[in-house]
Short mmCIF file of C-alpha atoms in Angstrom, two decimals:
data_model
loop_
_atom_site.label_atom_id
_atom_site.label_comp_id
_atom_site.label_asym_id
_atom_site.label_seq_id
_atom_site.Cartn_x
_atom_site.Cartn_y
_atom_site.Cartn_z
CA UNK A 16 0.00 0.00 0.00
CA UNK A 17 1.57 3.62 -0.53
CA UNK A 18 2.45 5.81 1.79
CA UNK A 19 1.04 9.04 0.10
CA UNK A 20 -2.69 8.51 -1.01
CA UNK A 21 -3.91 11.79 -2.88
CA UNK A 22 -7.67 12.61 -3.85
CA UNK A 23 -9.66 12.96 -6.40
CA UNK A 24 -7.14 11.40 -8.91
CA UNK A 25 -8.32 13.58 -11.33
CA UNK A 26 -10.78 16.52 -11.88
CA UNK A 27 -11.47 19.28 -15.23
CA UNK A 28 -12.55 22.46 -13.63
CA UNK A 29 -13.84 25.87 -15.73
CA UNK A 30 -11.14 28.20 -16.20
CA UNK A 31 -11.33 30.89 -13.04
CA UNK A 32 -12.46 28.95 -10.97
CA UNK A 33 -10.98 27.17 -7.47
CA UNK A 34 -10.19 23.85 -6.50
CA UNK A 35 -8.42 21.57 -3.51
CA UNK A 36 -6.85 18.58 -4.02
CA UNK A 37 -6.26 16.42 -1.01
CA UNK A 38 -3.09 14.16 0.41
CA UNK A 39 -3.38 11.57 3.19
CA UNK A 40 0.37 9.96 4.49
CA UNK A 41 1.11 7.46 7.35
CA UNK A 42 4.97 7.95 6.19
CA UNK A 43 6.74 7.99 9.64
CA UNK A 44 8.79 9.10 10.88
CA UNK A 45 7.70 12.34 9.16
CA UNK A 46 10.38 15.58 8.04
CA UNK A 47 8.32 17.74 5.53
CA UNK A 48 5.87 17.91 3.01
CA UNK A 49 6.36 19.19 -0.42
CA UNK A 50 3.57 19.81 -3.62
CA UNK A 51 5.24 19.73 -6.95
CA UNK A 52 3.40 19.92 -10.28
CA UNK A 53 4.05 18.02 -13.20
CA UNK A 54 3.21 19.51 -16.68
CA UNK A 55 3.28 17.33 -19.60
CA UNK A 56 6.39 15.98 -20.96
CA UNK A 57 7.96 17.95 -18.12
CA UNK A 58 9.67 17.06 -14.72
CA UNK A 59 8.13 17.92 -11.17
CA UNK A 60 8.72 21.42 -10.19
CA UNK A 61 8.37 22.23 -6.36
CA UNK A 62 5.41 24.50 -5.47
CA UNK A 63 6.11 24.35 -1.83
CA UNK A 64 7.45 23.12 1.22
CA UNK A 65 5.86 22.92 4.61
CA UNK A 66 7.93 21.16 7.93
CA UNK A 67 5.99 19.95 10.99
CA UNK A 68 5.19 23.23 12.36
CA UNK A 69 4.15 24.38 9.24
CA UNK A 70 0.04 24.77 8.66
CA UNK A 71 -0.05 26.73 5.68
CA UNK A 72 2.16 28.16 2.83
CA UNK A 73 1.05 29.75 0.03
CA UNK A 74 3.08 30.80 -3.36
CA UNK A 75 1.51 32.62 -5.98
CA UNK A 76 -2.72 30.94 -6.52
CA UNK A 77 -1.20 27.98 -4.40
CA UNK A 78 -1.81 27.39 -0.83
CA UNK A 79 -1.07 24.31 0.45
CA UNK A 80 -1.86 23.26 4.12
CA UNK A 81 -0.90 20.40 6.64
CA UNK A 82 -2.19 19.16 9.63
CA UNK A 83 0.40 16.58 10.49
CA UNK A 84 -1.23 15.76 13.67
CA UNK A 85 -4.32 13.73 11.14
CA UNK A 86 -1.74 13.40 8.67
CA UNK A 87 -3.41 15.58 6.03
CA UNK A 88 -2.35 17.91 3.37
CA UNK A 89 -3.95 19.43 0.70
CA UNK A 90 -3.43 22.02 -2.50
CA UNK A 91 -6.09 24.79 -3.00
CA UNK A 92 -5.38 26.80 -6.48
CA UNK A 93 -7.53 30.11 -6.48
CA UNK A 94 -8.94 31.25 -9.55
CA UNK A 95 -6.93 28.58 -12.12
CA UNK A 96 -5.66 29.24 -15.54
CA UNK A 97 -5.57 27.20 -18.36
CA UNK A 98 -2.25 26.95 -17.61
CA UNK A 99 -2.82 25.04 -14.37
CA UNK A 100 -3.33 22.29 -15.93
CA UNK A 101 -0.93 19.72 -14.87
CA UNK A 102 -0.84 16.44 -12.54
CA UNK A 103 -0.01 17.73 -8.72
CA UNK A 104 2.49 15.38 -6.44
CA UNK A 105 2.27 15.01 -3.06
CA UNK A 106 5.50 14.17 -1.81
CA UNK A 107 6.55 13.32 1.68
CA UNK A 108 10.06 13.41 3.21
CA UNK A 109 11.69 10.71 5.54
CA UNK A 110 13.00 11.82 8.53
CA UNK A 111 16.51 10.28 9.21
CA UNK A 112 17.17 8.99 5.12
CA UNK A 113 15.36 12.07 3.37
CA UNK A 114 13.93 9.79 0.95
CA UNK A 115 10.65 10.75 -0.79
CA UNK A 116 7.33 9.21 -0.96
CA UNK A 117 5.56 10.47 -3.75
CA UNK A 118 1.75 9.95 -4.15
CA UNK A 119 0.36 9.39 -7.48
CA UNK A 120 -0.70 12.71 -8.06
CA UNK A 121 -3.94 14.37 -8.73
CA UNK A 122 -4.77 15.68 -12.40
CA UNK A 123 -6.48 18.72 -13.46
CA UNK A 124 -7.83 19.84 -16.39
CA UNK A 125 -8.47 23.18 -16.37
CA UNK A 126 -11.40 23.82 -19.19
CA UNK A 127 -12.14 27.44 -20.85
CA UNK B 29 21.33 28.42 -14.97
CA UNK B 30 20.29 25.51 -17.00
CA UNK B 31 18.61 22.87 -15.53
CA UNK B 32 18.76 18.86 -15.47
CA UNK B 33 18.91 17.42 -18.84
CA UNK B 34 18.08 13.56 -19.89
CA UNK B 35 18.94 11.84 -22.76
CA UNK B 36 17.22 10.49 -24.66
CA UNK B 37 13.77 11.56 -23.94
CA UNK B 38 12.57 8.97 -25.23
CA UNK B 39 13.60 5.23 -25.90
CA UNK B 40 11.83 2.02 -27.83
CA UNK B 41 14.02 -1.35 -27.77
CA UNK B 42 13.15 -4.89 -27.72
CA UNK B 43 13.77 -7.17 -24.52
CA UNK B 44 16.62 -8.57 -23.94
CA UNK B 45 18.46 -5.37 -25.40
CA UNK B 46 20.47 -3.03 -23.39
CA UNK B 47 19.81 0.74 -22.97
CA UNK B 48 21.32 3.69 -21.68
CA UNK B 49 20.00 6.73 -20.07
CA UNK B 50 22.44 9.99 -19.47
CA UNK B 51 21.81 12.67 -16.87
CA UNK B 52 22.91 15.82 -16.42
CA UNK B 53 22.25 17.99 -13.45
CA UNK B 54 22.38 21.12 -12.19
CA UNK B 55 26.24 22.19 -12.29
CA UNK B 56 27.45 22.34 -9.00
CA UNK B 57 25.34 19.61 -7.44
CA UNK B 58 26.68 17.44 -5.90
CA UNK B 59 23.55 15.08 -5.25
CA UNK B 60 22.30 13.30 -8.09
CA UNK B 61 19.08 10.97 -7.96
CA UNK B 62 17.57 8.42 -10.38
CA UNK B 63 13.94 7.64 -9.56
CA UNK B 64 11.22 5.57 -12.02
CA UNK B 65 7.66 6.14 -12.71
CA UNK B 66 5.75 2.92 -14.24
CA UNK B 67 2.65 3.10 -15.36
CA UNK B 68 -0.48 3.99 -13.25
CA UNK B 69 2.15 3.95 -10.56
CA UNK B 70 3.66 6.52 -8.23
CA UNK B 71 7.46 8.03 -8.87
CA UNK B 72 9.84 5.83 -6.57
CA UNK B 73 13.32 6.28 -5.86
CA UNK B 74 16.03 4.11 -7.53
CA UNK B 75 19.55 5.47 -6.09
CA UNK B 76 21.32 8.40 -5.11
CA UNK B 77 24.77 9.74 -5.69
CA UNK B 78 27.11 11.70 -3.81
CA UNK B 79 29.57 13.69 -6.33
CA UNK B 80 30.56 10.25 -7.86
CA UNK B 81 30.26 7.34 -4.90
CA UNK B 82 26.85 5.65 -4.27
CA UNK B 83 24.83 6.75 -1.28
CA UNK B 84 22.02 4.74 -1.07
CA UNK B 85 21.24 2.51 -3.92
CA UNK B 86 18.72 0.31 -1.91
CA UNK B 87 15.95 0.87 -4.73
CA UNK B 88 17.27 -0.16 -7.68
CA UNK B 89 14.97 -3.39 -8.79
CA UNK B 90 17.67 -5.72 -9.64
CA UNK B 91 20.87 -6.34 -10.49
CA UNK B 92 19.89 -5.68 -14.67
CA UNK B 93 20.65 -1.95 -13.68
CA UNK B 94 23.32 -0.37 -13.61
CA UNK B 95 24.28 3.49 -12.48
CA UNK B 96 27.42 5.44 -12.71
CA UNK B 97 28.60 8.73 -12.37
CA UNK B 98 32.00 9.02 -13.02
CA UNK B 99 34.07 12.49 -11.98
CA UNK B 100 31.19 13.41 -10.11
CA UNK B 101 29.15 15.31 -12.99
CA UNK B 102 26.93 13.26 -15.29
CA UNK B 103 25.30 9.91 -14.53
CA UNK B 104 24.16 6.72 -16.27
CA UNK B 105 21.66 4.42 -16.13
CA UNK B 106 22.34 1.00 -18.08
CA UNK B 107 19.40 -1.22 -17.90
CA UNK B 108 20.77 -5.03 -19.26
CA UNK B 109 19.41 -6.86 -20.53
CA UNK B 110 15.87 -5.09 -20.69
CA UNK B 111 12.34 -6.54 -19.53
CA UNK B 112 8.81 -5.85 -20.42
CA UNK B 113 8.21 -4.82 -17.06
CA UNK B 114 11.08 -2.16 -17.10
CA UNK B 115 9.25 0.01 -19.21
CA UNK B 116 8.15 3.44 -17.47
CA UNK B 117 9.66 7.19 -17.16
CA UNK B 118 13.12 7.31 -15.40
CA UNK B 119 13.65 11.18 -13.95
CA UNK B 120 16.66 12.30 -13.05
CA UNK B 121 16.84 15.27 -10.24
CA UNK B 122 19.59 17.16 -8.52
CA UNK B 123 20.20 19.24 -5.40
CA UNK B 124 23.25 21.15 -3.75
CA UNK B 125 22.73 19.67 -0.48
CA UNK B 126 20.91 16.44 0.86
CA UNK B 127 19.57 17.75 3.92
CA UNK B 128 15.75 17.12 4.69
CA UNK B 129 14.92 20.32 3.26
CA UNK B 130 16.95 20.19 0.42
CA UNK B 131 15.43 21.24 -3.25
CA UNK B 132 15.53 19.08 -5.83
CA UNK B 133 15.16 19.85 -9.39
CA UNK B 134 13.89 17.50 -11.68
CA UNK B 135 14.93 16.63 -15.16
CA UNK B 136 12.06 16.13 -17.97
CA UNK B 137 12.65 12.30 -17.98
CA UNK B 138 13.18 9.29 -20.38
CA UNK B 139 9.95 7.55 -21.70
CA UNK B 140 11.27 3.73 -21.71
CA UNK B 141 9.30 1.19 -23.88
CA UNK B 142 10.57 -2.07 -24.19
CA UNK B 143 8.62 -4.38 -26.27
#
């Protein structure tokens, strides 16, 4: 079973408006939690990074908030653009090897 | 600065033939990590270098693959001989450090087919 478990797996939203996409871990023991979004043909790029006493953290239309005490994360991307489409990684650091359990990602369509 | 690079970017052999994928990261990092994306799967992590000696090289599959990195800049990944089930994207990423909070930077990938 993985470690990283995101919801919905995918979703096509209209063009201006928001949506959240969700990330459940049991990876323990737990150093930070990163969202990174995948275009097309392209590698993961890191949207952000939030440690244990990190709730929220926003860059740009991204927010992204944890509550590592339920072991819950989740992506919220305000007014999208076309160019938000993309699949978004959840991606959890190991504490002690700094590995990284990625989830399977969540993909949006973003419609006009 | 330019980023990772992977070559090719994308790959069709037969089994039982032998492939190579080249990395390039970031210059200056000294961290270099191979990780594999099969189908309807997550990414997972395959190995990770240290300028050019082997940190932790617990998730490579089996002993068909093959990475080196030698002088410490580019890497390679020789899969031999290739299987069916070996087919995926391989990414290649980079960082300056490999603290917990470290940054890595992603290369675009190799699409692998092997039929």
């Amino acid at each position: 079973k993985n470690q990283v478990e995101q919801s919905p797996q995918s979703l096509i939203i209209l063009e201006g408006k928001n949506c959240t996409l969700q990330c459940n871990y049991t990876v323990s023991p737990f150093s930070n939690l990163r969202w990174y979004k995948q275009d097309t043909g392209r590698g993961p790029v890191s949207l952000t990074i939030m440690t244990f006493s990190e709730n929220t953290k926003s860059n740009g239309r991204y927010t992204a908030t944890l509550d590592a005490d339920t072991k819950q994360s989740s992506l919220h991307i305000t007014a999208s653009q076309l160019s938000d489409s993309a699949s978004y990684i959840c991606v959890v650091s190991i504490r002690g090897n700094n590995r990284l359990a990625f989830g399977k990602g969540n993909q949006v369509v973003v419609i006009p | 600065e330019a980023g990772v690079t992977q070559f090719p970017s994308h790959s069709v052999i037969e089994k039982g033939q032998t492939v190579t994928l080249r990395c390039d990261p970031i210059s200056g990092h000294d961290n270099l990590y191979w990780y594999r994306r099969v189908m309807g799967k997550e990414i997972k992590f395959l190995l990770h270098f240290v300028k050019e000696s082997k940190q932790d090289e617990s998730g490579m599959p089996n002993n068909r693959f093959l990475a080196e990195r030698t002088g410490g800049t580019y890497s390679t990944l020789k899969v031999q001989p290739a299987e069916l089930e070996d087919s995926g994207v391989y990414f290649c990423a980079s960082s300056r450090l490999a603290g917990a909070y470290n940054e890595q930077f992603f290369g675009p990938g190799t699409r692998l087919t092997v039929l």
